[in-house]
Amino acid sequence: MPWILIIQNLRAHKMRTLLTVGSLAVAVFLLCFLKTVLVSLEAGVAASATNRLIVQSAVSLFVDLPHNYQPKIEAVSGVAQVCKLQWFGAYYKEPSNFFAQFGVDTDRLQDTYPEVKLLDGSWEAFRTSRTACLIGVGLSRKFGFKLGSRIPLIGTIFPRSDGTPWEFTVAGIYESKSANVDNSTLWFDFKYLDESLRSGAAEGPIGVGVFTLRVQPGIDPTRVASDIDALFDGGPLRVQTTTEAEFQRQFVTMLGGVPMLLNSIGGGVLFAIVLAVLNTMLLSFRQRFHEIGVMKALGFTDGVAFGVLLIESLVICGSGGFVGVAASALTADTFAAAMSQILPTFQITASTVASGFGLAMLIGLMAGLFPAWQALRLECIEALRAEV
Amino acid sequence: MRTPPLVYNFYSLLVRWPSTLLTTASIGSTVAVIAGVMALQQGFASLYELGGRDDILVFLRPGATSEGESAFPKDRARIVMMETPEILFDKAGWPMAAGELYLAVRRAKEDGGETNVPIRGVPQTSLTLSAPRLQIVEGRAFAAGRDEVMVGKSLVGRIQHCRLGDTIRINATGFKVVGIFSYDGPFQSEIWGDIDRLGQVLHRPTLSRVVARARPGADVAALAKRLESDKRVPVKVMTEKEYLESQTKAISWTLWLLGSFLAVVMGTGAVFTGTNSMLAMVAARTHEIGILVTLGFRPVAIFSSFVMESIFLGLAGGALGCLLVLPLHGMSTGTTNFQTFTEVAFAFQVRPIVLVTAVGLATVLGLLGGLFPAWRAASAKPVDVLRRV
């Protein structure tokens, strides 16, 4: 293959080559971004632990369960440990500064979620102080909270009766080793919330949002789940016990048409870019009409004429793909920080990178084939006769 | 200043139709994607715009940003209803106000999976307050004190057990679907039933909000200010219109952000493609440009001529984009409004503003793509270009 010819062609039309590489890079970047959003939406489901079950109300995500369900659930055979979780729904300064907060059993959190690792602070401090909290490393980066910082939170579901914000002191900063627990959560003592509600210092429903439980090793989680459901089937409040994956999936399902929307945007991007590259390659072929005739007259085979155009297309798309993938990998952290509220698990994966690059090469193949095939079929005499 | 006739540019585009077509399609699909996102945002926002009224007051607990979070003890709600002079009274002397219970309940979708559907426990006064906007299209309204519900039209066919005669099970009690109602706005995705029965079955002793008809000329801003700092019953008051608009902010903002992000990124790609095509057109017409210059056309005239040609390309792309996005109009979709964590059904709305934006954006893309090639054409020297054969 006359490589020098291919390189010279690309260099002869620097502007065109650069613009095509640029538009391809932009498209690949966008596709990687959309794919990352889709993958991240599912990340929580994919990373869920198989030995954890969630007990929630069968009626609604917003109906609390009574405290006294905890010992009953614990008594079911195969259950290792049960931890309370209550969604707090408060905000820091402005409603737009939203992040997840949960009231939990402080002495059980570590065993229930072994993927939560402390980077700073201690479990001991978290367990002993009533107003202590653990925060994710993402929150610490975003808001600058440090060990010992006091975080005022304005209650929405649970406002304090005197109208003041709740205040929590950071006793530890964690990092999660798995995507099912995000790094933007604040955990605090369930007892603090419960006592405030009972004493009238705060208002809101008294109860437990969900119970998270660990199943003993070697026990079938499905059997445990149906045993728990059966326990409360007669009411007054029926429960629905699911694996952590199913629990996470309900939030993905809630998005309704969003994944489909993102997919169709991706389709539109793909369509536009295939047309753009095809346009470039056709222009390239048209301008080289004469040249191909000369090549053939000099004795280069049809195969070489075919190869030159196809490889040109692949080189353009390969470099565009490379730039696009590199750009999305380099900006991933910025996007992750910007979207930490809506998509705390935003993270670009190796398979996204690979598919982005693969797609670019596929576009190169598709856009290069037609002009290359025309070059292959071109009659030497006809090409030489043509005016440029 | 004389410019070459526009028909010259027009024919050039026709003669080089493969390139014209591909560039048009490239700009068109870019614009279509952005217009699609915009139509989605418009559809979502219009749902909430339609439902809101200025003469209906909404009372929430202070601090609550939606009725999903808000909770009132019943006695406090009664004080608000009886002792707010801004509320209109009916002929019998009762305030036209209703305490409502709102809860997102877990329901199975017809096409699989679960979603959260709002269920609203209401007294009969709510039906009076929402007439004539609420209309029963099938069956009848639920009766007070009975285990009956009526469902919004948008739920039928989307959520299981939402057809006339079905039974919706909540905890251990079955509620019979006796009616289907239409109601422009988010309410059409809700289930309505008797407040006392639903309150008992759901174990919810509290109310979520109070709605009331305002006395004509009532000063809502002053009322809101007064009640916010009320010692006995502090509440947050706003008109229904304001309330519903506040509910769309998060999603509208997200979609707006997505649309702008796509416009910048995809637009860059489209400008690159346009520049490429126009460069090729200029290169292929070197000789012609030389003749134009020799004929006495000024470089500025040639520049604007080529920019016009590129704008034509953009306009054609814009038209194509509009054609591509039009079939979306009226297509229904659903998503969760994270303000209340409930799913609402709505339809894409390709409004005039969407089409105008699409064509405007396409024109800008065409213009930007044409600038550099036109400059290159205009800077050609007559001798140089005529010499080359």
mmCIF file with all atom_site columns, N, CA and C in Angstrom, chain B residues 282 289 293 298-304 306 372-382:
data_model
loop_
_atom_site.group_PDB
_atom_site.id
_atom_site.type_symbol
_atom_site.label_atom_id
_atom_site.label_alt_id
_atom_site.label_comp_id
_atom_site.label_asym_id
_atom_site.label_entity_id
_atom_site.label_seq_id
_atom_site.pdbx_PDB_ins_code
_atom_site.Cartn_x
_atom_site.Cartn_y
_atom_site.Cartn_z
_atom_site.occupancy
_atom_site.B_iso_or_equiv
_atom_site.pdbx_formal_charge
_atom_site.auth_seq_id
_atom_site.auth_comp_id
_atom_site.auth_asym_id
_atom_site.auth_atom_id
_atom_site.pdbx_PDB_model_num
ATOM 1  N N  . VAL B 1 282 ? -16.184 26.294 -3.050  1.00 0.00 ? 282 VAL B N  1
ATOM 2  C CA . VAL B 1 282 ? -15.328 27.413 -3.450  1.00 0.00 ? 282 VAL B CA 1
ATOM 3  C C  . VAL B 1 282 ? -14.190 26.895 -4.317  1.00 0.00 ? 282 VAL B C  1
ATOM 4  N N  . ILE B 1 289 ? -15.023 32.235 -9.877  1.00 0.00 ? 289 ILE B N  1
ATOM 5  C CA . ILE B 1 289 ? -14.792 33.391 -9.008  1.00 0.00 ? 289 ILE B CA 1
ATOM 6  C C  . ILE B 1 289 ? -13.908 34.404 -9.721  1.00 0.00 ? 289 ILE B C  1
ATOM 7  N N  . VAL B 1 293 ? -14.723 38.320 -10.475 1.00 0.00 ? 293 VAL B N  1
ATOM 8  C CA . VAL B 1 293 ? -13.843 39.428 -10.098 1.00 0.00 ? 293 VAL B CA 1
ATOM 9  C C  . VAL B 1 293 ? -13.526 40.276 -11.332 1.00 0.00 ? 293 VAL B C  1
ATOM 10 N N  . ARG B 1 298 ? -16.946 43.376 -6.492  1.00 0.00 ? 298 ARG B N  1
ATOM 11 C CA . ARG B 1 298 ? -15.982 43.668 -5.425  1.00 0.00 ? 298 ARG B CA 1
ATOM 12 C C  . ARG B 1 298 ? -15.807 42.451 -4.520  1.00 0.00 ? 298 ARG B C  1
ATOM 13 N N  . PRO B 1 299 ? -14.650 42.299 -3.854  1.00 0.00 ? 299 PRO B N  1
ATOM 14 C CA . PRO B 1 299 ? -14.464 41.172 -2.931  1.00 0.00 ? 299 PRO B CA 1
ATOM 15 C C  . PRO B 1 299 ? -15.583 41.081 -1.900  1.00 0.00 ? 299 PRO B C  1
ATOM 16 N N  . VAL B 1 300 ? -16.032 42.252 -1.382  1.00 0.00 ? 300 VAL B N  1
ATOM 17 C CA . VAL B 1 300 ? -17.119 42.235 -0.391  1.00 0.00 ? 300 VAL B CA 1
ATOM 18 C C  . VAL B 1 300 ? -18.367 41.586 -0.978  1.00 0.00 ? 300 VAL B C  1
ATOM 19 N N  . ALA B 1 301 ? -18.640 41.889 -2.247  1.00 0.00 ? 301 ALA B N  1
ATOM 20 C CA . ALA B 1 301 ? -19.817 41.327 -2.890  1.00 0.00 ? 301 ALA B CA 1
ATOM 21 C C  . ALA B 1 301 ? -19.688 39.812 -3.020  1.00 0.00 ? 301 ALA B C  1
ATOM 22 N N  . ILE B 1 302 ? -18.487 39.376 -3.373  1.00 0.00 ? 302 ILE B N  1
ATOM 23 C CA . ILE B 1 302 ? -18.284 37.931 -3.502  1.00 0.00 ? 302 ILE B CA 1
ATOM 24 C C  . ILE B 1 302 ? -18.396 37.257 -2.137  1.00 0.00 ? 302 ILE B C  1
ATOM 25 N N  . PHE B 1 303 ? -17.830 37.921 -1.131  1.00 0.00 ? 303 PHE B N  1
ATOM 26 C CA . PHE B 1 303 ? -17.925 37.385 0.234   1.00 0.00 ? 303 PHE B CA 1
ATOM 27 C C  . PHE B 1 303 ? -19.391 37.188 0.622   1.00 0.00 ? 303 PHE B C  1
ATOM 28 N N  . SER B 1 304 ? -20.191 38.253 0.439   1.00 0.00 ? 304 SER B N  1
ATOM 29 C CA . SER B 1 304 ? -21.590 38.134 0.880   1.00 0.00 ? 304 SER B CA 1
ATOM 30 C C  . SER B 1 304 ? -22.349 37.140 0.021   1.00 0.00 ? 304 SER B C  1
ATOM 31 N N  . PHE B 1 306 ? -21.190 34.335 -1.176  1.00 0.00 ? 306 PHE B N  1
ATOM 32 C CA . PHE B 1 306 ? -20.943 32.977 -0.672  1.00 0.00 ? 306 PHE B CA 1
ATOM 33 C C  . PHE B 1 306 ? -21.561 32.762 0.701   1.00 0.00 ? 306 PHE B C  1
ATOM 34 N N  . PHE B 1 372 ? -15.609 31.332 6.728   1.00 0.00 ? 372 PHE B N  1
ATOM 35 C CA . PHE B 1 372 ? -14.235 31.116 6.304   1.00 0.00 ? 372 PHE B CA 1
ATOM 36 C C  . PHE B 1 372 ? -14.125 30.830 4.798   1.00 0.00 ? 372 PHE B C  1
ATOM 37 N N  . PRO B 1 373 ? -14.933 29.924 4.249   1.00 0.00 ? 373 PRO B N  1
ATOM 38 C CA . PRO B 1 373 ? -14.859 29.686 2.797   1.00 0.00 ? 373 PRO B CA 1
ATOM 39 C C  . PRO B 1 373 ? -15.149 30.957 1.987   1.00 0.00 ? 373 PRO B C  1
ATOM 40 N N  . ALA B 1 374 ? -16.101 31.772 2.436   1.00 0.00 ? 374 ALA B N  1
ATOM 41 C CA . ALA B 1 374 ? -16.441 32.988 1.701   1.00 0.00 ? 374 ALA B CA 1
ATOM 42 C C  . ALA B 1 374 ? -15.270 33.967 1.723   1.00 0.00 ? 374 ALA B C  1
ATOM 43 N N  . TRP B 1 375 ? -14.596 33.996 2.887   1.00 0.00 ? 375 TRP B N  1
ATOM 44 C CA . TRP B 1 375 ? -13.428 34.877 2.992   1.00 0.00 ? 375 TRP B CA 1
ATOM 45 C C  . TRP B 1 375 ? -12.337 34.405 2.028   1.00 0.00 ? 375 TRP B C  1
ATOM 46 N N  . ARG B 1 376 ? -12.175 33.090 1.962   1.00 0.00 ? 376 ARG B N  1
ATOM 47 C CA . ARG B 1 376 ? -11.170 32.544 1.062   1.00 0.00 ? 376 ARG B CA 1
ATOM 48 C C  . ARG B 1 376 ? -11.508 32.909 -0.388  1.00 0.00 ? 376 ARG B C  1
ATOM 49 N N  . ALA B 1 377 ? -12.796 32.805 -0.737  1.00 0.00 ? 377 ALA B N  1
ATOM 50 C CA . ALA B 1 377 ? -13.221 33.125 -2.105  1.00 0.00 ? 377 ALA B CA 1
ATOM 51 C C  . ALA B 1 377 ? -12.985 34.606 -2.399  1.00 0.00 ? 377 ALA B C  1
ATOM 52 N N  . ALA B 1 378 ? -13.298 35.450 -1.406  1.00 0.00 ? 378 ALA B N  1
ATOM 53 C CA . ALA B 1 378 ? -13.221 36.888 -1.636  1.00 0.00 ? 378 ALA B CA 1
ATOM 54 C C  . ALA B 1 378 ? -11.781 37.367 -1.741  1.00 0.00 ? 378 ALA B C  1
ATOM 55 N N  . SER B 1 379 ? -10.858 36.599 -1.126  1.00 0.00 ? 379 SER B N  1
ATOM 56 C CA . SER B 1 379 ? -9.478  37.072 -1.146  1.00 0.00 ? 379 SER B CA 1
ATOM 57 C C  . SER B 1 379 ? -8.715  36.572 -2.374  1.00 0.00 ? 379 SER B C  1
ATOM 58 N N  . ALA B 1 380 ? -9.430  35.924 -3.295  1.00 0.00 ? 380 ALA B N  1
ATOM 59 C CA . ALA B 1 380 ? -8.761  35.429 -4.505  1.00 0.00 ? 380 ALA B CA 1
ATOM 60 C C  . ALA B 1 380 ? -8.347  36.589 -5.400  1.00 0.00 ? 380 ALA B C  1
ATOM 61 N N  . LYS B 1 381 ? -7.128  36.450 -5.999  1.00 0.00 ? 381 LYS B N  1
ATOM 62 C CA . LYS B 1 381 ? -6.659  37.473 -6.939  1.00 0.00 ? 381 LYS B CA 1
ATOM 63 C C  . LYS B 1 381 ? -7.100  37.078 -8.346  1.00 0.00 ? 381 LYS B C  1
ATOM 64 N N  . PRO B 1 382 ? -7.635  38.017 -9.128  1.00 0.00 ? 382 PRO B N  1
ATOM 65 C CA . PRO B 1 382 ? -8.183  37.664 -10.439 1.00 0.00 ? 382 PRO B CA 1
ATOM 66 C C  . PRO B 1 382 ? -7.161  36.959 -11.339 1.00 0.00 ? 382 PRO B C  1
#
